[in-house]
Amino acid sequence: MNTNQKLFLAINIIGGILVLGSYYLGLKGGKGTDTLWGGVPKNIRPIYTLSMLVCAIGYFTFFFYIMRGLGVGSISNTFFWEEKIFLILFAILLLFSSFWMPLVNLYISDPKTGIWVLVRIVLFVVALASIGIFIALLTVTPKHSGVFYYASLVGLFWFSIHTGVLDALLWPYLWGK
């Protein structure tokens, strides 16, 4: 395993622990899962849940695709900062994802505008990072093809739709309704 692959793996392990830990602590110490849904109607929640499962599968698909290509010259990107863009964007994605549940629980306990603004910023940064990863993977050189590449793009595309539309736009819009 080369240096970039080791860094990428470390970012995902540490970031994954932060995200999962924030969810564990948030669910354990919060007001319960029903409150975290905000105003998302019960009949739409299964769609969200299914989308989260598709996102998880998509995440692991593009994670392994990017992991395999780092440091071997197959995912260079002159549009961004070479391979470093994947390291930076994944770190941002995972770090900001770990802030969501603690901030929402804080907002539930103390509904101040500043906390709500922070929740929205976190959701938008996660969405932008996922869209950035999608664009970076779409524009890699040399041009890629193959089932694994296209599966990674589809998974990342759905991940971007979920974080950008369902999480960053719809969930806050429905909050408290």
C-alpha atoms as one frame of an Amber mdcrd trajectory, in Angstrom:
protein
   0.000   0.000   0.000   1.422   3.390  -0.987   1.367   6.629   1.040  -1.807
   8.085  -0.504  -3.670   4.830   0.018  -2.554   4.744   3.657  -3.669   8.356
   4.161  -6.993   7.679   2.469  -7.573   4.603   4.599  -6.634   6.518   7.776
  -8.987   9.384   6.869 -11.821   6.913   6.356 -11.123   4.915   9.509 -10.768
   7.987  11.742 -13.603   9.826   9.994 -15.808   6.742  10.102 -15.214   6.364
  13.824 -16.064  10.047  14.335 -19.286   9.777  12.313 -20.433   6.497  13.858
 -19.388   7.691  17.313 -21.354  10.917  16.910 -24.410   8.892  15.874 -24.000
   6.473  18.773 -23.599   9.247  21.334 -26.302  11.331  19.662 -28.846   8.527
  19.728 -27.873   7.453  23.229 -27.971  10.899  24.781 -30.514  12.640  22.590
 -34.269  12.933  22.582 -34.744   9.839  20.432 -34.785   9.059  16.757 -38.281
  10.400  16.173 -37.183  13.906  17.138 -34.190  13.748  14.787 -36.505  13.208
  11.832 -37.684  16.774  12.365 -40.773  17.261  10.253 -40.168  14.450   7.771
 -43.560  12.731   7.460 -43.684   9.088   8.556 -44.760   7.967   5.082 -41.561
   9.462   3.543 -39.162   8.027   6.136 -38.901   4.612   4.430 -37.734   6.388
   1.261 -35.076   8.216   3.270 -34.055   4.954   4.945 -33.794   3.122   1.616
 -31.789   6.023   0.227 -29.416   5.835   3.225 -28.825   2.142   2.516 -28.167
   2.862  -1.166 -25.788   5.641  -0.073 -23.890   3.258   2.202 -23.461   0.758
  -0.636 -22.487   3.589  -2.979 -19.994   4.973  -0.457 -18.208   1.654  -0.121
 -18.212   1.180  -3.902 -16.553   4.509  -4.655 -14.324   4.240  -1.575 -12.844
   0.967  -2.854 -12.576   2.303  -6.392 -10.685   5.406  -5.270  -8.611   3.417
  -2.761  -7.495   1.055  -5.511  -6.412   3.894  -7.804  -4.598   6.179  -5.382
  -0.857   6.437  -5.873  -0.783   4.234  -8.968  -1.388   7.000 -11.528  -4.886
   5.933 -12.483  -6.888   8.720 -10.846  -4.812  11.803 -11.527  -6.859  14.919
 -11.942  -5.462  18.088 -13.468  -8.754  19.929 -12.924  -8.222  19.785  -9.150
  -5.101  19.111  -7.069  -4.176  15.707  -8.392  -4.974  12.859  -5.988  -4.882
  15.154  -2.961  -8.382  16.389  -3.788  -9.808  12.990  -2.839  -7.992  13.069
   0.504  -9.142  16.613   1.262 -12.760  16.124   0.198 -13.177  12.826   2.072
 -11.700  14.416   5.209 -14.121  17.357   4.923 -17.065  15.044   4.198 -16.433
  12.810   7.202 -15.454  15.566   9.632 -18.525  17.674   8.905 -20.774  14.589
   8.880 -19.676  13.922  12.448 -20.990  17.344  13.523 -24.567  16.896  12.291
 -26.158  14.832  15.048 -24.476  16.632  17.975 -25.568  19.983  16.532 -29.139
  18.798  15.956 -29.331  17.469  19.518 -27.937  20.778  20.762 -30.541  22.649
  18.713 -33.342  20.446  20.069 -32.200  21.239  23.610 -31.577  24.931  22.931
 -33.291  26.118  19.715 -31.227  29.173  18.876 -30.846  30.573  15.375 -27.046
  30.349  15.512 -27.158  26.609  16.162 -29.648  26.108  13.317 -27.332  28.067
  10.998 -24.475  25.751  11.996 -26.652  22.690  11.265 -27.413  24.083   7.798
 -23.752  24.922   7.134 -22.729  21.381   8.078 -25.326  19.896   5.730 -24.267
  22.152   2.849 -20.557  21.457   3.353 -21.219  17.697   3.317 -23.284  18.100
   0.143 -20.609  20.222  -1.531 -17.874  17.745  -0.569 -19.847  14.842  -2.026
 -20.509  16.782  -5.229 -16.811  17.688  -5.362 -15.824  14.018  -5.059 -18.267
  13.183  -7.855 -16.793  15.860 -10.145 -13.245  14.805  -9.272 -14.000  11.169
 -10.090 -15.839  12.145 -13.265 -12.849  14.151 -14.520  -9.993  11.778 -13.693
  -7.260  11.160 -16.223  -6.635   8.927 -17.983 -10.322   8.521 -18.861 -11.847
   5.563 -17.031 -14.385   2.979 -18.058 -15.550  -0.388 -16.823 -18.274  -1.643
 -14.543 -16.478  -0.756 -11.278 -15.909   2.833 -12.428 -19.504   3.309 -13.566
 -20.851   1.663 -10.402 -18.717   4.107  -8.401 -20.101   7.052 -10.371 -23.687
   5.881  -9.899 -23.134   5.317  -6.168 -21.460   8.692  -5.791 -24.151  10.382
  -7.859 -26.866   9.010  -5.565 -24.796   9.895  -2.494 -24.578  13.478  -3.822
 -28.336  13.587  -4.487 -29.070  12.322  -0.985 -26.703  14.715   0.798 -27.529
  17.645  -1.488 -31.292  17.330  -1.884 -32.687  15.132   0.890 -30.312  16.223
   3.673 -29.299  19.790   2.848 -32.592  21.006   1.338 -35.602  18.812   2.139
 -34.845  17.817   5.742 -34.321  21.441   6.942 -37.354  22.599   4.958 -39.515
  20.004   6.686 -38.068  20.673  10.148 -40.788  21.477  12.630 -43.638  21.141
  10.121
